[in-house]
Amino acid sequence: MSKYSILNAPDVPNMPWQEKPADFHDGDIPLWRYTENPIINRNPIPGVARIFNSAVVPYEGSFIGVFRAEQTNGIPFIYFGRSADGIHWDFNHDRIEFVDENGKPFMSGYEYDPRLVKIEDTYYAIWCQDSYGATIGMAKTKDFKTFTRLENPFLPFNRNAVMFPRKINDKYVILSRPSDSGHTPFGDIYLSESPDLTYWGRHRHVMGKTSEWWESVKIGAGAAPIETSEGWLLFYHGVTGTCNGFVYSIGGAILDIDNPSIVRYRCSTFLLTPEQWYEERGFVPNVCFPCATIHDPATGRIALYYGAADSYVACAFTKLDEIIDYIKTNSIVRTDDSEIGVR
Ligand code: BMA
């Protein structure tokens, strides 16, 4: 009998899954890696050197995704992919050609770190791109053939955003991280809402870095929040600084279901930190960057997809009851002293 439940999401009985190994003990944190990681290797298709920081969703009994593909000239664009099992992926060999509302080509000079969210009957891709400075781009699709660009939700600089998978209080809601133009040495997660996906406002602070060393430099929203009986479960990235540069780990928090700028619980420890060769070694070493989950309400199973070392895509598994109990037990925020959104 489950303690908690995943709400408003379809069952995905064929989602990728491995049980927790009997001898698993990684700090007793209930998030275990897929044994066959990485699931996407270098040079996956002609002209693309690396795919990482990418987002997947279940679709008509199989899986689809939008992928950050770093071309052999070093410039990232978003590519579309399909998979029968969520592990083995086939990619289109051409990047997605975004169009404007009149069907005319509407590309940016680069595009990276896509997320993919289904809201009602439409899929939305959200990513970082150039508009006289890095900011968030957004497009909608229903058929994965035509991707129509929407207005950019924010001015530069903002490089990391994801939408909630349903409207809250009749508004679309997005998490983002305002930043600077470089390898930003700061960053908090903010929330904004929109009645129409054109005008965004009512900006609220959600959470920032903490004195916990693994997330002492900056944080950013990761996978689309999962709606649960305890609130919105958010896997995010937390960054620390070392003499050799940044280290990106994965953290977990639970946001209020009706007012998600309020943090109900926030785990003091990381949930996953670079340890395996594909996380520690690559184009940018020591990066675990979560961008998506596939989850199954019937079993409480969650598969977390993350970019590894800006070179690979990897997968880790958890169960809803275990991860929520772990976050609650180790929380540095309690329901009764949670941050209230500050303007
Ligand atoms: C961030 C983004 C991510 C990347 C990370 C580590 O600023 O560019 O795409 O994974 O740095 O290089």
Coordinates of C-alpha atoms and ligand atoms in Angstrom, one line a residue:
M1 CA 0.0 0.0 0.0
S2 CA 1.5 3.3 -1.0
K3 CA 1.7 6.2 1.4
Y4 CA 1.7 8.9 -1.3
S5 CA 0.4 9.2 -4.8
I6 CA 1.2 10.8 -8.1
L7 CA -1.7 12.8 -9.3
N8 CA -3.1 13.8 -12.8
A9 CA -0.6 11.8 -14.8
P10 CA -1.3 8.8 -17.1
D11 CA -0.1 5.3 -16.1
V12 CA 3.1 4.3 -18.0
P13 CA 3.3 0.5 -17.4
N14 CA 6.2 0.2 -19.9
M15 CA 8.4 2.9 -18.4
P16 CA 12.1 2.1 -18.0
W17 CA 12.7 0.5 -14.6
Q18 CA 15.2 -1.4 -12.6
E19 CA 14.6 -2.4 -8.9
K20 CA 17.0 -1.0 -6.3
P21 CA 20.0 -3.3 -6.0
A22 CA 20.0 -5.4 -2.9
D23 CA 23.4 -4.1 -1.9
F24 CA 22.6 -0.5 -2.7
H25 CA 23.7 2.0 0.0
D26 CA 24.9 5.3 -1.6
G27 CA 24.5 7.3 1.6
D28 CA 21.1 5.7 1.9
I29 CA 19.7 8.1 -0.6
P30 CA 16.9 6.3 -2.5
L31 CA 17.9 7.2 -6.1
W32 CA 19.8 4.5 -7.9
R33 CA 21.5 4.6 -11.3
Y34 CA 20.5 2.5 -14.3
T35 CA 23.2 -0.2 -14.6
E36 CA 23.5 0.3 -18.4
N37 CA 24.2 4.1 -18.2
P38 CA 24.9 6.1 -20.2
I39 CA 21.9 5.5 -22.3
I40 CA 23.0 8.0 -25.0
N41 CA 26.6 7.9 -26.0
R42 CA 28.9 10.3 -27.9
N43 CA 28.5 10.8 -31.7
P44 CA 24.9 9.6 -31.7
I45 CA 24.1 10.8 -35.2
P46 CA 26.1 12.3 -38.1
G47 CA 27.2 15.9 -37.4
V48 CA 26.4 15.6 -33.7
A49 CA 29.2 15.1 -31.2
R50 CA 27.2 14.9 -28.0
I51 CA 23.6 14.7 -26.7
F52 CA 22.9 15.6 -23.1
N53 CA 20.5 17.8 -20.9
S54 CA 17.4 16.5 -22.8
A55 CA 13.8 15.9 -22.0
V56 CA 11.5 12.9 -22.7
V57 CA 7.7 12.2 -22.2
P58 CA 5.5 9.1 -22.7
Y59 CA 3.6 9.3 -26.0
E60 CA 1.0 6.9 -27.4
G61 CA 2.5 3.8 -25.7
S62 CA 6.1 4.7 -26.5
F63 CA 8.4 7.7 -25.7
I64 CA 9.4 10.8 -27.5
G65 CA 11.8 13.6 -26.6
V66 CA 13.6 16.8 -27.4
F67 CA 17.4 16.6 -27.2
R68 CA 20.2 19.1 -26.8
A69 CA 22.5 18.0 -29.6
E70 CA 25.9 19.7 -29.7
Q71 CA 26.8 19.7 -33.4
T72 CA 30.4 19.1 -34.6
N73 CA 30.8 22.9 -34.8
G74 CA 30.1 23.1 -31.1
I75 CA 26.8 24.9 -31.5
P76 CA 23.7 23.2 -29.8
F77 CA 20.3 22.9 -31.4
I78 CA 17.3 20.8 -30.4
Y79 CA 16.7 17.5 -32.2
F80 CA 13.6 15.2 -32.0
G81 CA 13.8 11.6 -31.0
R82 CA 11.6 8.5 -30.5
S83 CA 12.0 5.4 -28.4
A84 CA 10.0 2.2 -27.8
D85 CA 11.4 1.6 -24.3
G86 CA 12.7 5.0 -23.1
I87 CA 16.3 3.7 -23.2
H88 CA 17.2 3.2 -26.9
W89 CA 16.6 6.3 -28.9
D90 CA 16.3 7.1 -32.6
F91 CA 17.0 10.7 -33.5
N92 CA 16.0 12.7 -36.5
H93 CA 19.2 13.6 -38.4
D94 CA 18.0 17.2 -38.8
R95 CA 17.4 19.7 -36.0
I96 CA 13.8 20.8 -35.3
E97 CA 12.9 23.7 -37.6
F98 CA 10.8 26.0 -35.4
V99 CA 8.3 28.3 -37.2
D100 CA 6.4 31.4 -36.3
E101 CA 2.6 31.6 -36.2
N102 CA 2.6 32.2 -40.0
G103 CA 4.6 29.0 -40.6
K104 CA 7.8 30.9 -41.4
P105 CA 11.2 29.6 -40.2
F106 CA 11.9 31.1 -36.7
M107 CA 15.2 29.8 -35.4
S108 CA 17.7 31.2 -32.9
G109 CA 21.5 31.2 -33.2
Y110 CA 21.7 28.4 -30.7
E111 CA 19.3 26.4 -28.5
Y112 CA 20.0 24.3 -25.5
D113 CA 18.7 22.5 -22.3
P114 CA 15.2 21.8 -23.6
R115 CA 12.3 20.6 -21.4
L116 CA 9.1 19.1 -22.6
V117 CA 5.7 19.4 -20.9
K118 CA 2.2 18.3 -21.8
I119 CA -0.5 20.7 -20.7
E120 CA -4.0 19.6 -21.6
D121 CA -3.7 18.5 -25.3
T122 CA -0.6 20.4 -26.2
Y123 CA 3.1 19.7 -25.8
Y124 CA 5.4 22.6 -25.0
A125 CA 9.1 22.7 -25.5
I126 CA 11.0 25.2 -23.3
W127 CA 14.7 25.9 -23.8
C128 CA 17.5 28.5 -23.7
Q129 CA 18.3 30.5 -26.8
D130 CA 19.7 33.8 -28.1
S131 CA 17.6 36.9 -28.4
Y132 CA 20.3 39.7 -28.1
G133 CA 21.5 37.7 -25.1
A134 CA 20.5 34.3 -23.7
T135 CA 16.9 33.9 -22.7
I136 CA 14.1 31.4 -22.7
G137 CA 12.4 30.2 -25.8
M138 CA 9.2 28.3 -26.1
A139 CA 7.2 26.4 -28.7
K140 CA 4.1 24.3 -28.9
T141 CA 3.2 21.2 -30.9
K142 CA 0.5 18.6 -31.1
D143 CA 1.9 16.4 -33.8
F144 CA 5.7 16.7 -33.3
K145 CA 6.0 17.8 -36.9
T146 CA 5.2 21.5 -36.6
F147 CA 6.7 23.3 -33.6
T148 CA 5.3 26.8 -33.4
R149 CA 7.2 29.4 -31.4
L150 CA 5.5 31.4 -28.8
E151 CA 6.6 34.7 -27.3
N152 CA 9.8 34.5 -25.2
P153 CA 8.6 34.6 -21.6
F154 CA 11.5 36.6 -20.3
L155 CA 14.0 39.3 -21.2
P156 CA 17.7 38.3 -21.3
F157 CA 19.4 36.9 -19.3
N158 CA 17.6 33.8 -18.2
R159 CA 19.0 30.4 -19.1
N160 CA 17.0 27.7 -17.3
A161 CA 13.2 27.2 -17.3
V162 CA 10.5 24.6 -17.0
M163 CA 6.7 24.8 -16.9
F164 CA 4.4 23.0 -14.6
P165 CA 2.3 20.2 -16.3
R166 CA -1.0 21.8 -15.6
K167 CA -2.5 25.3 -15.0
I168 CA -2.6 26.3 -11.3
N169 CA -5.4 28.7 -10.3
D170 CA -6.2 28.9 -14.1
K171 CA -2.7 30.2 -14.9
Y172 CA 0.2 28.7 -16.7
V173 CA 3.1 28.6 -14.3
I174 CA 6.9 28.5 -15.1
L175 CA 10.0 28.2 -13.0
S176 CA 13.1 30.0 -14.2
R177 CA 16.5 31.3 -13.2
P178 CA 17.4 34.9 -14.1
S179 CA 21.2 35.0 -14.8
D180 CA 24.0 36.8 -16.5
S181 CA 25.5 36.2 -19.9
G182 CA 28.4 33.9 -18.8
H183 CA 28.9 30.9 -16.6
T184 CA 26.7 32.6 -14.0
P185 CA 28.2 32.5 -10.4
F186 CA 24.7 33.0 -8.8
G187 CA 21.2 31.9 -9.4
D188 CA 17.9 31.4 -7.6
I189 CA 14.7 29.7 -8.8
Y190 CA 11.8 32.1 -9.5
L191 CA 8.1 31.4 -10.4
S192 CA 6.1 33.4 -12.9
E193 CA 2.5 32.9 -14.2
S194 CA 0.6 33.7 -17.3
P195 CA -3.0 33.7 -18.4
D196 CA -2.2 33.1 -22.1
L197 CA 1.5 32.1 -22.5
T198 CA 2.2 35.6 -23.9
Y199 CA 2.2 37.9 -20.8
W200 CA 4.2 36.6 -17.8
G201 CA 4.1 38.2 -14.4
R202 CA 3.4 37.9 -10.7
H203 CA 7.0 36.9 -10.3
R204 CA 7.9 35.2 -7.0
H205 CA 11.1 34.0 -5.4
V206 CA 10.9 30.2 -4.8
M207 CA 14.3 29.3 -3.4
G208 CA 18.0 30.1 -3.6
K209 CA 21.4 28.6 -2.8
T210 CA 21.9 27.4 0.8
S211 CA 24.8 27.0 3.2
E212 CA 24.8 23.3 2.3
W213 CA 28.1 23.1 0.4
W214 CA 26.8 21.0 -2.5
E215 CA 24.5 23.9 -3.6
S216 CA 26.3 26.9 -2.2
V217 CA 26.8 28.7 -5.6
K218 CA 23.5 28.5 -7.5
I219 CA 20.5 26.3 -8.2
G220 CA 18.1 25.9 -11.2
A221 CA 14.9 24.0 -11.8
G222 CA 15.3 20.7 -13.5
A223 CA 12.6 18.2 -14.5
A224 CA 9.0 19.4 -14.8
P225 CA 7.5 19.2 -11.3
I226 CA 5.5 16.0 -10.6
E227 CA 2.1 16.5 -9.0
T228 CA 1.8 14.4 -5.8
S229 CA -0.4 14.1 -2.8
E230 CA 2.3 15.9 -0.8
G231 CA 2.8 18.8 -3.3
W232 CA 4.9 19.3 -6.4
L233 CA 8.0 17.1 -6.3
L234 CA 10.9 19.0 -8.0
F235 CA 14.2 17.5 -9.0
Y236 CA 16.6 20.5 -9.5
H237 CA 20.3 21.1 -9.9
G238 CA 22.5 22.6 -7.2
V239 CA 26.0 23.8 -7.9
T240 CA 29.1 24.1 -5.8
G241 CA 32.4 25.8 -6.7
T242 CA 35.8 24.1 -6.4
C243 CA 39.4 25.0 -7.4
N244 CA 38.6 23.0 -10.6
G245 CA 35.3 24.7 -11.4
F246 CA 31.6 24.0 -10.8
V247 CA 30.2 20.7 -9.7
Y248 CA 26.5 20.0 -10.5
S249 CA 24.5 17.7 -8.3
I250 CA 20.8 16.8 -8.2
G251 CA 18.6 18.0 -5.3
G252 CA 15.0 17.5 -4.3
A253 CA 12.2 19.8 -3.0
I254 CA 8.4 19.7 -2.5
L255 CA 6.5 22.9 -3.4
D256 CA 3.0 23.8 -2.2
I257 CA 0.3 22.4 -4.5
D258 CA -1.8 25.6 -4.9
N259 CA 1.0 28.1 -4.4
P260 CA 4.2 26.6 -5.6
S261 CA 6.3 29.6 -4.7
I262 CA 6.1 28.2 -1.2
V263 CA 8.6 25.5 -0.4
R264 CA 7.2 22.8 1.8
Y265 CA 10.2 20.6 2.1
R266 CA 13.7 20.9 0.8
C267 CA 16.3 18.2 1.1
S268 CA 19.6 19.2 2.8
T269 CA 21.6 16.6 1.0
F270 CA 22.1 16.0 -2.7
L271 CA 20.1 13.1 -4.2
L272 CA 22.8 12.3 -6.7
T273 CA 26.3 13.8 -7.3
P274 CA 28.9 13.0 -9.9
E275 CA 30.6 9.7 -9.1
Q276 CA 30.5 7.5 -12.2
W277 CA 33.0 7.9 -15.1
Y278 CA 30.3 9.3 -17.4
E279 CA 29.4 12.0 -14.8
E280 CA 33.0 12.8 -13.8
R281 CA 34.6 12.7 -17.3
G282 CA 33.4 14.5 -20.4
F283 CA 33.2 17.8 -22.2
V284 CA 32.4 19.5 -18.8
P285 CA 33.4 17.2 -16.0
N286 CA 31.3 16.7 -12.8
V287 CA 27.9 17.6 -14.1
C288 CA 24.6 15.8 -13.3
F289 CA 21.8 18.0 -14.8
P290 CA 18.2 16.7 -14.4
C291 CA 15.8 17.6 -17.2
A292 CA 12.9 15.1 -17.2
T293 CA 11.1 12.3 -15.4
I294 CA 8.9 9.5 -16.6
H295 CA 6.6 8.4 -13.8
D296 CA 3.9 5.8 -13.3
P297 CA 1.1 6.6 -10.8
A298 CA 0.1 3.0 -10.6
T299 CA 3.4 1.8 -9.1
G300 CA 5.0 5.1 -7.9
R301 CA 8.0 4.4 -10.1
I302 CA 10.0 7.4 -11.2
A303 CA 12.8 7.4 -13.9
L304 CA 14.9 10.6 -13.8
Y305 CA 16.8 11.6 -16.9
Y306 CA 19.9 13.7 -16.5
G307 CA 22.7 15.0 -18.6
A308 CA 26.1 13.7 -17.5
A309 CA 29.3 15.7 -18.0
D310 CA 27.7 17.7 -20.9
S311 CA 28.4 14.6 -23.0
Y312 CA 25.9 11.8 -22.2
V313 CA 22.3 11.2 -21.1
A314 CA 21.9 8.9 -18.0
C315 CA 19.0 7.6 -16.1
A316 CA 18.3 6.9 -12.4
F317 CA 15.4 5.4 -10.6
T318 CA 13.4 6.0 -7.4
K319 CA 10.0 5.3 -5.9
L320 CA 7.6 8.0 -4.8
D321 CA 7.2 6.9 -1.2
E322 CA 10.9 6.5 -0.6
I323 CA 12.0 9.8 -2.2
I324 CA 9.3 11.8 -0.5
D325 CA 10.1 10.3 2.9
Y326 CA 13.8 10.9 2.3
I327 CA 13.2 14.6 1.4
K328 CA 10.9 15.1 4.3
T329 CA 13.2 13.4 6.8
N330 CA 16.2 15.5 5.7
S331 CA 14.4 18.7 5.0
I332 CA 15.8 22.1 5.9
V333 CA 12.4 23.7 5.4
R334 CA 9.3 22.6 7.2
T335 CA 5.7 23.4 6.3
D336 CA 5.3 25.8 9.1
D337 CA 8.5 27.9 8.4
S338 CA 8.5 27.7 4.6
E339 CA 9.6 30.7 2.5
I340 CA 6.7 32.9 1.5
G341 CA 7.2 34.2 -2.0
V342 CA 8.9 37.6 -1.8
R343 CA 8.3 40.3 -4.4
Ligands
BMA1 C1 25.1 25.5 -17.4 C2 24.4 25.1 -18.7 C3 24.2 23.6 -18.8 C4 25.5 22.9 -18.5 C5 26.1 23.4 -17.3 C6 27.5 22.7 -17.0 O1 25.4 26.8 -17.4 O2 25.1 25.5 -19.8 O3 23.7 23.3 -20.1 O4 25.2 21.5 -18.4 O5 26.3 24.8 -17.4 O6 28.3 23.0 -18.1

